[in-house]
PDB file of C-alpha atoms in Angstrom:
ATOM      1  CA  UNK A1150     120.356  72.411  69.779  1.00 77.00           C
ATOM      2  CA  UNK A1151     119.508  69.205  67.934  1.00 74.00           C
ATOM      3  CA  UNK A1152     119.921  67.179  71.119  1.00 75.00           C
ATOM      4  CA  UNK A1153     117.759  69.626  73.090  1.00 78.00           C
ATOM      5  CA  UNK A1154     114.953  69.345  70.550  1.00 81.00           C
ATOM      6  CA  UNK A1155     115.179  65.545  70.616  1.00 75.00           C
ATOM      7  CA  UNK A1156     115.032  65.522  74.406  1.00 76.00           C
ATOM      8  CA  UNK A1157     112.049  67.903  74.329  1.00 78.00           C
ATOM      9  CA  UNK A1158     110.257  65.452  72.056  1.00 78.00           C
ATOM     10  CA  UNK A1159     111.075  62.587  74.433  1.00 75.00           C
ATOM     11  CA  UNK A1160     109.769  64.581  77.405  1.00 75.00           C
ATOM     12  CA  UNK A1161     106.558  65.467  75.563  1.00 76.00           C
ATOM     13  CA  UNK A1162     106.090  61.829  74.573  1.00 73.00           C
ATOM     14  CA  UNK A1163     106.524  60.692  78.163  1.00 73.00           C
ATOM     15  CA  UNK A1164     103.911  63.203  79.307  1.00 73.00           C
ATOM     16  CA  UNK A1165     101.335  62.204  76.723  1.00 76.00           C
ATOM     17  CA  UNK A1166     101.750  58.416  76.778  1.00 74.00           C
ATOM     18  CA  UNK A1167      99.890  56.291  79.330  1.00 77.00           C
ATOM     19  CA  UNK A1168     101.646  56.115  82.701  1.00 73.00           C
ATOM     20  CA  UNK A1169     102.093  52.329  82.526  1.00 74.00           C
ATOM     21  CA  UNK A1170     104.110  52.316  79.300  1.00 75.00           C
ATOM     22  CA  UNK A1171     105.290  55.920  78.831  1.00 70.00           C
ATOM     23  CA  UNK A1172     108.528  55.866  80.878  1.00 71.00           C
ATOM     24  CA  UNK A1173     109.649  52.562  79.335  1.00 74.00           C
ATOM     25  CA  UNK A1174     109.136  53.667  75.744  1.00 74.00           C
ATOM     26  CA  UNK A1175     110.797  57.032  76.259  1.00 72.00           C
ATOM     27  CA  UNK A1176     113.780  55.431  78.038  1.00 74.00           C
ATOM     28  CA  UNK A1177     114.347  52.913  75.261  1.00 77.00           C
ATOM     29  CA  UNK A1178     113.820  55.609  72.623  1.00 75.00           C
ATOM     30  CA  UNK A1179     116.319  57.892  74.350  1.00 73.00           C
ATOM     31  CA  UNK A1180     118.930  55.135  74.521  1.00 78.00           C
ATOM     32  CA  UNK A1181     118.487  54.217  70.863  1.00 80.00           C
ATOM     33  CA  UNK A1182     118.569  57.846  69.693  1.00 77.00           C
ATOM     34  CA  UNK A1183     121.587  58.643  71.864  1.00 77.00           C
ATOM     35  CA  UNK A1184     123.529  55.641  70.603  1.00 80.00           C
ATOM     36  CA  UNK A1185     122.651  56.430  66.979  1.00 82.00           C
ATOM     37  CA  UNK A1186     123.708  60.058  67.300  1.00 80.00           C
ATOM     38  CA  UNK A1187     127.035  59.110  68.914  1.00 79.00           C
ATOM     39  CA  UNK A1188     127.769  56.401  66.334  1.00 84.00           C
ATOM     40  CA  UNK A1189     127.045  58.877  63.536  1.00 85.00           C
ATOM     41  CA  UNK A1190     129.570  61.179  65.259  1.00 82.00           C
ATOM     42  CA  UNK A1191     127.140  64.078  65.373  1.00 80.00           C
ATOM     43  CA  UNK A1192     127.739  64.677  69.088  1.00 79.00           C
ATOM     44  CA  UNK A1193     130.240  63.555  71.712  1.00 80.00           C
ATOM     45  CA  UNK A1194     129.754  61.165  74.600  1.00 81.00           C
ATOM     46  CA  UNK A1195     130.142  64.062  77.004  1.00 83.00           C
ATOM     47  CA  UNK A1196     127.135  65.873  75.478  1.00 79.00           C
ATOM     48  CA  UNK A1197     125.027  62.735  75.850  1.00 78.00           C
ATOM     49  CA  UNK A1198     125.973  62.544  79.545  1.00 80.00           C
ATOM     50  CA  UNK A1199     125.102  66.214  80.120  1.00 79.00           C
ATOM     51  CA  UNK A1200     121.771  65.920  78.282  1.00 78.00           C
ATOM     52  CA  UNK A1201     120.893  62.722  80.165  1.00 77.00           C
ATOM     53  CA  UNK A1202     121.676  64.400  83.492  1.00 79.00           C
ATOM     54  CA  UNK A1203     119.552  67.435  82.662  1.00 77.00           C
ATOM     55  CA  UNK A1204     116.693  65.194  81.526  1.00 76.00           C
ATOM     56  CA  UNK A1205     116.795  63.228  84.771  1.00 76.00           C
ATOM     57  CA  UNK A1206     116.817  66.522  86.671  1.00 77.00           C
ATOM     58  CA  UNK A1207     113.781  67.642  84.651  1.00 74.00           C
ATOM     59  CA  UNK A1208     111.822  64.558  85.673  1.00 73.00           C
ATOM     60  CA  UNK A1209     112.497  65.273  89.356  1.00 77.00           C
ATOM     61  CA  UNK A1210     110.668  68.597  89.104  1.00 74.00           C
ATOM     62  CA  UNK A1211     106.933  69.025  89.547  1.00 70.00           C
ATOM     63  CA  UNK A1212     104.094  68.853  87.120  1.00 73.00           C
ATOM     64  CA  UNK A1213     104.042  69.865  83.472  1.00 70.00           C
ATOM     65  CA  UNK A1214     102.681  73.361  84.125  1.00 72.00           C
ATOM     66  CA  UNK A1215     105.384  74.060  86.701  1.00 72.00           C
ATOM     67  CA  UNK A1216     108.194  73.136  84.326  1.00 77.00           C
ATOM     68  CA  UNK A1217     107.068  74.908  81.147  1.00 79.00           C
ATOM     69  CA  UNK A1218     108.652  78.222  82.094  1.00 81.00           C
ATOM     70  CA  UNK A1219     111.936  76.519  82.995  1.00 81.00           C
ATOM     71  CA  UNK A1220     111.948  74.625  79.715  1.00 80.00           C
ATOM     72  CA  UNK A1221     111.331  77.811  77.746  1.00 84.00           C
ATOM     73  CA  UNK A1222     113.870  79.865  79.681  1.00 87.00           C
ATOM     74  CA  UNK A1223     116.505  77.242  78.861  1.00 85.00           C
ATOM     75  CA  UNK A1224     116.404  78.361  75.232  1.00 87.00           C
ATOM     76  CA  UNK A1225     116.771  82.035  76.199  1.00 90.00           C
ATOM     77  CA  UNK A1226     119.906  81.187  78.175  1.00 91.00           C
ATOM     78  CA  UNK A1227     121.346  79.140  75.314  1.00 89.00           C
ATOM     79  CA  UNK A1228     120.593  81.852  72.753  1.00 92.00           C
ATOM     80  CA  UNK A1229     122.132  84.644  74.830  1.00 93.00           C
ATOM     81  CA  UNK A1230     125.141  82.479  75.679  1.00 92.00           C
ATOM     82  CA  UNK A1231     125.676  81.517  72.046  1.00 92.00           C
ATOM     83  CA  UNK A1232     125.501  85.124  70.893  1.00 95.00           C
ATOM     84  CA  UNK A1233     127.429  86.880  73.674  1.00 95.00           C
ATOM     85  CA  UNK A1234     129.375  84.167  75.538  1.00 94.00           C
ATOM     86  CA  UNK A1235     129.944  84.703  79.257  1.00 95.00           C
ATOM     87  CA  UNK A1236     128.339  88.143  79.071  1.00 96.00           C
ATOM     88  CA  UNK A1237     125.178  86.545  77.661  1.00 94.00           C
ATOM     89  CA  UNK A1238     125.170  83.906  80.387  1.00 93.00           C
ATOM     90  CA  UNK A1239     125.524  86.512  83.124  1.00 96.00           C
ATOM     91  CA  UNK A1240     122.843  88.720  81.557  1.00 95.00           C
ATOM     92  CA  UNK A1241     120.465  85.758  81.455  1.00 94.00           C
ATOM     93  CA  UNK A1242     121.108  85.197  85.180  1.00 94.00           C
ATOM     94  CA  UNK A1243     120.346  88.883  85.824  1.00 95.00           C
ATOM     95  CA  UNK A1244     117.150  88.627  83.746  1.00 93.00           C
ATOM     96  CA  UNK A1245     116.138  85.574  85.775  1.00 91.00           C
ATOM     97  CA  UNK A1246     116.703  87.488  89.023  1.00 91.00           C
ATOM     98  CA  UNK A1247     114.605  90.377  87.700  1.00 91.00           C
ATOM     99  CA  UNK A1248     111.854  87.907  86.827  1.00 88.00           C
ATOM    100  CA  UNK A1249     111.943  86.402  90.314  1.00 86.00           C
ATOM    101  CA  UNK A1250     111.738  89.924  91.748  1.00 87.00           C
ATOM    102  CA  UNK A1251     108.457  90.579  89.932  1.00 88.00           C
ATOM    103  CA  UNK A1252     106.689  87.435  91.168  1.00 85.00           C
ATOM    104  CA  UNK A1253     104.447  87.647  94.207  1.00 84.00           C
ATOM    105  CA  UNK A1254     102.439  84.926  95.916  1.00 80.00           C
ATOM    106  CA  UNK A1255      99.460  85.917  98.043  1.00 82.00           C
ATOM    107  CA  UNK A1256     100.637  89.539  97.784  1.00 82.00           C
ATOM    108  CA  UNK A1257     104.040  88.613  99.273  1.00 81.00           C
ATOM    109  CA  UNK A1258     107.037  89.195  96.971  1.00 81.00           C
ATOM    110  CA  UNK A1259     108.762  85.967  96.017  1.00 81.00           C
ATOM    111  CA  UNK A1260     112.209  87.202  97.060  1.00 82.00           C
ATOM    112  CA  UNK A1261     111.156  88.800 100.338  1.00 80.00           C
ATOM    113  CA  UNK A1262     113.054  87.691 103.403  1.00 77.00           C
ATOM    114  CA  UNK A1263     110.060  87.956 105.700  1.00 70.00           C
ATOM    115  CA  UNK A1264     106.494  86.782 105.263  1.00 60.00           C
ATOM    116  CA  UNK A1265     105.054  89.409 107.582  1.00 64.00           C
ATOM    117  CA  UNK A1266     102.364  91.404 105.820  1.00 59.00           C
ATOM    118  CA  UNK A1267     101.758  93.867 108.555  1.00 54.00           C
ATOM    119  CA  UNK A1268     101.331  94.051 112.266  1.00 53.00           C
ATOM    120  CA  UNK A1269      98.051  92.746 113.583  1.00 52.00           C
ATOM    121  CA  UNK A1270      96.711  94.112 116.841  1.00 48.00           C
TER     122      UNK A1270
END
């Protein structure tokens, strides 16, 4: 959880800093923090690799408003998984599917297989 909160701070800093210097400062800050945490033996190298991969994947997604729900849902999945193990992970997947089932765009359900609204004559 500590690493997730640190990465969230790095992501927020990269969003709020000017575009010319933001990515450089957050990259150097992430490297320094990651090295310090590993040398203090608070986390393993494997965790640093996983967190770095998920952070890179986060930056490939869209804008800030599009990623807020994903960033928040990450903590729901971690909480349910920590409390209930595999059952919590599977229940979080089911909750995510239920959420996707409730979304509609232009009155078309998000999970519909067809975009036909009705027959036009």
